[in-house]
Structures are given as C-alpha cells and as structure tokens.
Amino acid sequence: MANSIPGTKTISLNDHGITHNNIHYQLSSDELHDATLQKGLGKESSLGALAVSTGEFTGRSPMDRFIVKDAITTEKIWWGDINIPFEPDAFDQLYTKMVSYLNDKELYVRDAFVCADPLYKMGVRVINEYPWSNLFVYNMFLRPTPQELVDFEPEWTVLNAPGFLANAQMDGTRQHNFAILNFTKKIALVGGTGYTGEIKKGIFSTLNFILPTFNNVLPMHCSANLGEDGDTALFFGLSGTGKTTLSTDPNRKLIGDDEHGWTPKNTVFNFEGGCYAKVINLSQEKEPEIYGAIKRGAILENVVMDDDGNVDFTDSSVTQNTRVSYPIYHIENIQQPSVGENVKNIFFLTADAFGVLPPISKLTPAQAAYHFISGYTAKVAGTEAGVIEPQPSFSACFGAPFMPLHPTVYAEMLSNKMKESGVDVWLINTGWTGGPYGVGTRMELKYTRAMISAALEGKLGLYNYDNYHIHSVFGVAQPRECPGVPTSVLSPRATWNDDDAYYKTAFKLSNAFRENFKKFEAYANEEIRRGGPQRYAF
C-alpha cells in the first residue's frame, strides 16, 4: 500500500504499468525535506531551505522539448525549432521504457491542481523519482485540500525520472534528456534531467495550448499583482529581467510569479501555487520579500554554500541560473485566491544590454503588439558559452519556448484584451544605462521601482508631446519627468554623453528588431508592422 499523509486516500499506479507499492503519496513538505536529507540528495542551508544540485542540466534544454504530432496537434501547433514533432509510436516506446525504469524505484506521487480560477482548474498527477522533485511540485502547483483529494481525478499525468537516460538512436530523441507532451494521452514525460523547471514549464506549455484553443483564455508568461484600489498589473519578461522582483511589492498583493490566464470576463488568474525565482546576486537589502521566503520548505537549486550552510548568492560558478522555489504563502502580502480583476497596466520588461532603450516608455496599441511579438531582451558576456559582447535575444510573447501556437494567435488575443480593457502598456528597460554592457551600469532597482510606481499611480501625465519625448529611433514615448527619478536618467541618449556612439548602437539594435520581425510580417497587419522602428541605418 502506498504511504500517504493521514486523511488522504492511497493510490495505485497500475494503470500506468507501475505495479509495485513502494510509493509515497502526498507527503508533506517537511517529510519530503527530511527524506531528501536522509538519502543524501541535498543539504540544509543556514536559512533552513533545502539546497540541491540538479546535476548535468541547470536550466531548460529547449532543443530537447517535443510535442507528439497526432490528430489533435498536427494542424494547430506552430511546428519548428521551438515545437519539435515527435512520433506517436516513438512516444509509446519511450513511455514503456520509462515505466519499466520506474518500476524498480521508490516513487513520490503528488496530486495537485493548476489554474486558480475554478472555471479552468485542472488536476495533475506527478510521479517523481526524487523526493525533492516532489517537493518542487508541492511548492509550485496548487495544493488540494484533503476533501478535494477524496474524489481527485487527474486530467494530466507527468512522469519525471531524472535518472532515466534515453537512447537517442533508438528512442527518437536528440540526446539522453527529453521533455515530451502528448495531448491525446494527456501525459508528459520528463527524463534525463534533474532541472525541475522542465516539470512546471511542461504543464505551462500544455495550458498554453488548451486555454486559448478551447476556452478563449489568453495564457501569459507574466507575473501579476493587485493594488489597494483593485487594479491588476501584469509584468511580462524573460528570465533575468526582473519579473519576480518587480511584482513582489510590499504595497501591492502578489497574485502570482510567472504564469497567468486572462479570461473573457477580464479577470486574471494564477496557474501556480508558488514562485520560482532566480537568486543570483540576491540580497536581503534589495529584495527582502524573496530573501525572506528562503526558509524551510523552499528549495535552492545549484547554489554554492560553505560548510556551515551559508549561501554565496554572488557565486555563479555552477550556473548563472541559480534558483529558489517556494510556496506562495512564504510571501506575506499575497492575494487569496490568486485571482485579480480590472487590468489597468501592463509592463514589458527588457534587460537591454545595449543601453539604448529608455528606462520607461509608453506604448501605443500597435507598439505594444509589436513588442509583445518580438519579446526582446539581451544576452551578456558570461551567460552563455561564446557570448563575449551584448547580443539581442528575441522570444515571441516573452515565452516562445512555451508557446505551442503561432505567436500571432497570442498577440491578437492580447491586442483585443488591451482594447477591451483600455489598459496602459509600458516598456521598462531594467538593463544598462550610460552605455552598453561593459561601459555603462545596470539601471538602479530603486529607480525602476519608482518609475513603475509612478505609472501605477497615474503620475506620468497625459500621453502628449508636452509630457513625453518621442524616441527618434524606436518611436516610443519617454516621459520627461518622473517622481523619485533624476531627469537625466529618463533619457538614455543623455546618459551616454556621446550622441554618435549612442545613435550608432541604437540603430544596430533597431536593425536587429526589424530582422527578427521578418518571420512574423506575413501574419501581422500594417498597424502592427508600423509599431516597430521604421528605418534601417548602417
């Protein structure tokens, strides 16, 4: 009989071909923490959080993410380098091998929900090889009550086996690790990698297909918070742009950290029950809420600790992608349930390493659609092998690796939502000022917070030429004044003290935008095409 917490049912995995009873079902956070320590799979930090190594992979592996190509997906999925097709027979073969592998393992099983809105809530069963992977699921997904578990029926099942390695030649994978979604069988396979983000992103990708296709709900790779007046703000951004940091605001209630749906009723709901934040260079002074969430129940991934369990958050020797997962209730100021109404402001976050975009600018609807489809940020030296100077990086909808449909489907939905709600859209540069990476400096967090607060409070004036300067390259409207921010900071050109160098770099980036957008031009209308920079320069 499977071990479980008091008051919950026990389960059998016979339907999956797993016939043994060495199964731990619905263990508590403390039990999973202790099991990880007892098995020598992790260590306890001085903050009380569990610290683990995810092994060979310290981040997602986008080229090893597949979707089974079948009657449901063939005509709908945006196939290519992001959504790579996988044959149904190959999936069945790999599934059988994976089940055989798990039949010899002690397993940790968790039933959970995703989607905080009851209208869209979906049951997920996750079968894990490692106890700390199961603790990650406890942290990141919505936790059922004992009553909800009595009649729990999972709609999707995730099999997670970091120790199982595929044979690429025999199994149809690219290499020994893989993450595969099967929409017909409603099964996700994650193998050969201990990186827990593959579990959550697999379910996120699933919802990115299901919600817009069958429910007319826009899925978004964004964080969200709620003001005292009941206004909701959304923060889109790729990893490292400040999405988690900026949405965790002591003056606003956190709805969620990373993944949300925007319904036809203009409500926004969190997909998850936790947060998965980057902790590189984390400090208690600058990010007290996230730092305070790192305690027993949280999981630190790939951080460097001394013999006393003290974490060096500045040490990136293992990876730049050091992470922490924790249940959302580790943050004090949260919205319960994780649902908000009345979307008033959207922030697109970018870490512009070229240092040419304004620290804050207001976007027209066409510009908003253009920048959403583009999903720009930049790579800097040290983040990836071979990157020695800033490189533009574009990820459609600020989350292309998780978007099974064509990006313009999501962009059109967002555009309609913006028009219906009358939302203000802002482009926020959390990257460099006073020059590019290596010359300038990173935008100060206190200034970025002040700019966002001013936008939320309606203190940036009306959208007209008197209160805003229209950027001569990107055409966006940058405010001339902002409470709490030196006027000189608001003009990126002024911070350079070298107009020729500034415009040369600005046009270099604008050219990159235009080149990237070529693959979307056939799907975008003229209004959206004119939302980007309008001319090349060499």
mmCIF file of N, CA and C in Angstrom, residues 196-244:
data_model
loop_
_atom_site.group_PDB
_atom_site.id
_atom_site.type_symbol
_atom_site.label_atom_id
_atom_site.label_comp_id
_atom_site.label_asym_id
_atom_site.label_seq_id
_atom_site.Cartn_x
_atom_site.Cartn_y
_atom_site.Cartn_z
ATOM 1 N N THR A 196 14.169 21.043 -12.323
ATOM 2 C CA THR A 196 12.744 20.966 -12.009
ATOM 3 C C THR A 196 11.888 21.875 -12.879
ATOM 4 N N GLY A 197 12.496 22.930 -13.440
ATOM 5 C CA GLY A 197 11.742 23.830 -14.296
ATOM 6 C C GLY A 197 11.093 23.133 -15.475
ATOM 7 N N GLU A 198 11.644 21.981 -15.895
ATOM 8 C CA GLU A 198 11.047 21.245 -17.010
ATOM 9 C C GLU A 198 9.651 20.731 -16.646
ATOM 10 N N ILE A 199 9.433 20.436 -15.364
ATOM 11 C CA ILE A 199 8.118 19.941 -14.939
ATOM 12 C C ILE A 199 7.083 21.043 -15.058
ATOM 13 N N LYS A 200 7.381 22.192 -14.469
ATOM 14 C CA LYS A 200 6.409 23.280 -14.474
ATOM 15 C C LYS A 200 6.201 23.840 -15.866
ATOM 16 N N LYS A 201 7.272 23.962 -16.646
ATOM 17 C CA LYS A 201 7.129 24.505 -17.991
ATOM 18 C C LYS A 201 6.403 23.537 -18.913
ATOM 19 N N GLY A 202 6.499 22.238 -18.629
ATOM 20 C CA GLY A 202 5.732 21.275 -19.418
ATOM 21 C C GLY A 202 4.240 21.484 -19.252
ATOM 22 N N ILE A 203 3.795 21.663 -17.994
ATOM 23 C CA ILE A 203 2.379 21.912 -17.744
ATOM 24 C C ILE A 203 1.977 23.294 -18.245
ATOM 25 N N PHE A 204 2.875 24.276 -18.107
ATOM 26 C CA PHE A 204 2.603 25.614 -18.638
ATOM 27 C C PHE A 204 2.373 25.543 -20.149
ATOM 28 N N SER A 205 3.214 24.814 -20.864
ATOM 29 C CA SER A 205 3.052 24.670 -22.307
ATOM 30 C C SER A 205 1.733 23.990 -22.646
ATOM 31 N N THR A 206 1.352 23.021 -21.837
ATOM 32 C CA THR A 206 0.077 22.340 -22.027
ATOM 33 C C THR A 206 -1.084 23.331 -21.948
ATOM 34 N N LEU A 207 -1.061 24.177 -20.904
ATOM 35 C CA LEU A 207 -2.125 25.166 -20.737
ATOM 36 C C LEU A 207 -2.097 26.216 -21.840
ATOM 37 N N ASN A 208 -0.915 26.516 -22.361
ATOM 38 C CA ASN A 208 -0.797 27.484 -23.455
ATOM 39 C C ASN A 208 -1.459 26.986 -24.734
ATOM 40 N N PHE A 209 -1.668 25.700 -24.827
ATOM 41 C CA PHE A 209 -2.398 25.122 -25.953
ATOM 42 C C PHE A 209 -3.885 25.003 -25.631
ATOM 43 N N ILE A 210 -4.201 24.474 -24.455
ATOM 44 C CA ILE A 210 -5.580 24.169 -24.095
ATOM 45 C C ILE A 210 -6.414 25.437 -23.907
ATOM 46 N N LEU A 211 -5.907 26.404 -23.144
ATOM 47 C CA LEU A 211 -6.726 27.558 -22.754
ATOM 48 C C LEU A 211 -7.151 28.430 -23.933
ATOM 49 N N PRO A 212 -6.239 28.812 -24.851
ATOM 50 C CA PRO A 212 -6.715 29.627 -25.978
ATOM 51 C C PRO A 212 -7.516 28.828 -26.998
ATOM 52 N N THR A 213 -7.188 27.556 -27.153
ATOM 53 C CA THR A 213 -7.842 26.733 -28.176
ATOM 54 C C THR A 213 -9.274 26.379 -27.794
ATOM 55 N N PHE A 214 -9.500 26.084 -26.523
ATOM 56 C CA PHE A 214 -10.805 25.564 -26.113
ATOM 57 C C PHE A 214 -11.567 26.476 -25.142
ATOM 58 N N ASN A 215 -10.900 27.480 -24.564
ATOM 59 C CA ASN A 215 -11.552 28.300 -23.533
ATOM 60 C C ASN A 215 -11.518 29.797 -23.795
ATOM 61 N N ASN A 216 -10.882 30.227 -24.886
ATOM 62 C CA ASN A 216 -10.755 31.651 -25.201
ATOM 63 C C ASN A 216 -10.087 32.417 -24.058
ATOM 64 N N VAL A 217 -9.144 31.767 -23.380
ATOM 65 C CA VAL A 217 -8.365 32.394 -22.310
ATOM 66 C C VAL A 217 -6.951 32.624 -22.827
ATOM 67 N N LEU A 218 -6.441 33.846 -22.625
ATOM 68 C CA LEU A 218 -5.084 34.170 -23.052
ATOM 69 C C LEU A 218 -4.096 33.710 -21.989
ATOM 70 N N PRO A 219 -3.221 32.741 -22.289
ATOM 71 C CA PRO A 219 -2.185 32.346 -21.334
ATOM 72 C C PRO A 219 -0.993 33.286 -21.465
ATOM 73 N N MET A 220 -0.385 33.652 -20.339
ATOM 74 C CA MET A 220 0.668 34.672 -20.363
ATOM 75 C C MET A 220 1.840 34.268 -19.478
ATOM 76 N N HIS A 221 3.031 34.465 -20.021
ATOM 77 C CA HIS A 221 4.259 34.292 -19.232
ATOM 78 C C HIS A 221 4.526 35.623 -18.543
ATOM 79 N N CYS A 222 3.869 35.827 -17.412
ATOM 80 C CA CYS A 222 3.960 37.104 -16.725
ATOM 81 C C CYS A 222 3.700 36.911 -15.245
ATOM 82 N N SER A 223 4.129 37.883 -14.459
ATOM 83 C CA SER A 223 3.726 37.951 -13.056
ATOM 84 C C SER A 223 2.595 38.964 -12.945
ATOM 85 N N ALA A 224 1.928 38.972 -11.779
ATOM 86 C CA ALA A 224 0.785 39.865 -11.614
ATOM 87 C C ALA A 224 0.632 40.251 -10.154
ATOM 88 N N ASN A 225 0.212 41.503 -9.929
ATOM 89 C CA ASN A 225 -0.118 41.918 -8.569
ATOM 90 C C ASN A 225 -1.335 42.821 -8.567
ATOM 91 N N LEU A 226 -1.831 43.101 -7.364
ATOM 92 C CA LEU A 226 -3.108 43.787 -7.207
ATOM 93 C C LEU A 226 -2.945 44.964 -6.263
ATOM 94 N N GLY A 227 -3.433 46.141 -6.686
ATOM 95 C CA GLY A 227 -3.346 47.340 -5.867
ATOM 96 C C GLY A 227 -4.504 47.462 -4.889
ATOM 97 N N GLU A 228 -4.378 48.435 -3.976
ATOM 98 C CA GLU A 228 -5.415 48.652 -2.960
ATOM 99 C C GLU A 228 -6.753 49.048 -3.584
ATOM 100 N N ASP A 229 -6.708 49.654 -4.759
ATOM 101 C CA ASP A 229 -7.936 50.078 -5.438
ATOM 102 C C ASP A 229 -8.532 48.973 -6.304
ATOM 103 N N GLY A 230 -7.936 47.768 -6.249
ATOM 104 C CA GLY A 230 -8.462 46.652 -7.022
ATOM 105 C C GLY A 230 -7.974 46.597 -8.448
ATOM 106 N N ASP A 231 -6.934 47.373 -8.779
ATOM 107 C CA ASP A 231 -6.385 47.348 -10.139
ATOM 108 C C ASP A 231 -5.294 46.288 -10.240
ATOM 109 N N THR A 232 -5.302 45.554 -11.342
ATOM 110 C CA THR A 232 -4.316 44.499 -11.582
ATOM 111 C C THR A 232 -3.243 45.004 -12.545
ATOM 112 N N ALA A 233 -1.999 44.648 -12.251
ATOM 113 C CA ALA A 233 -0.864 44.964 -13.130
ATOM 114 C C ALA A 233 -0.194 43.664 -13.545
ATOM 115 N N LEU A 234 0.216 43.603 -14.815
ATOM 116 C CA LEU A 234 0.896 42.429 -15.372
ATOM 117 C C LEU A 234 2.325 42.800 -15.727
ATOM 118 N N PHE A 235 3.256 41.873 -15.464
ATOM 119 C CA PHE A 235 4.673 42.086 -15.740
ATOM 120 C C PHE A 235 5.185 40.955 -16.625
ATOM 121 N N PHE A 236 5.397 41.270 -17.916
ATOM 122 C CA PHE A 236 5.957 40.301 -18.852
ATOM 123 C C PHE A 236 7.475 40.467 -18.893
ATOM 124 N N GLY A 237 8.175 39.369 -19.059
ATOM 125 C CA GLY A 237 9.619 39.494 -19.192
ATOM 126 C C GLY A 237 10.287 38.142 -19.203
ATOM 127 N N LEU A 238 11.406 38.065 -19.883
ATOM 128 C CA LEU A 238 12.187 36.841 -19.923
ATOM 129 C C LEU A 238 13.029 36.727 -18.656
ATOM 130 N N SER A 239 13.668 35.597 -18.493
ATOM 131 C CA SER A 239 14.474 35.345 -17.303
ATOM 132 C C SER A 239 15.533 36.422 -17.132
ATOM 133 N N GLY A 240 15.649 36.939 -15.915
ATOM 134 C CA GLY A 240 16.673 37.923 -15.617
ATOM 135 C C GLY A 240 16.275 39.357 -15.840
ATOM 136 N N THR A 241 15.019 39.609 -16.227
ATOM 137 C CA THR A 241 14.591 40.982 -16.484
ATOM 138 C C THR A 241 13.931 41.629 -15.268
ATOM 139 N N GLY A 242 13.656 40.849 -14.221
ATOM 140 C CA GLY A 242 13.104 41.419 -13.001
ATOM 141 C C GLY A 242 11.633 41.152 -12.772
ATOM 142 N N LYS A 243 11.079 40.170 -13.463
ATOM 143 C CA LYS A 243 9.644 39.889 -13.385
ATOM 144 C C LYS A 243 9.204 39.567 -11.951
ATOM 145 N N THR A 244 9.915 38.646 -11.316
ATOM 146 C CA THR A 244 9.575 38.261 -9.945
ATOM 147 C C THR A 244 9.852 39.394 -8.974
#
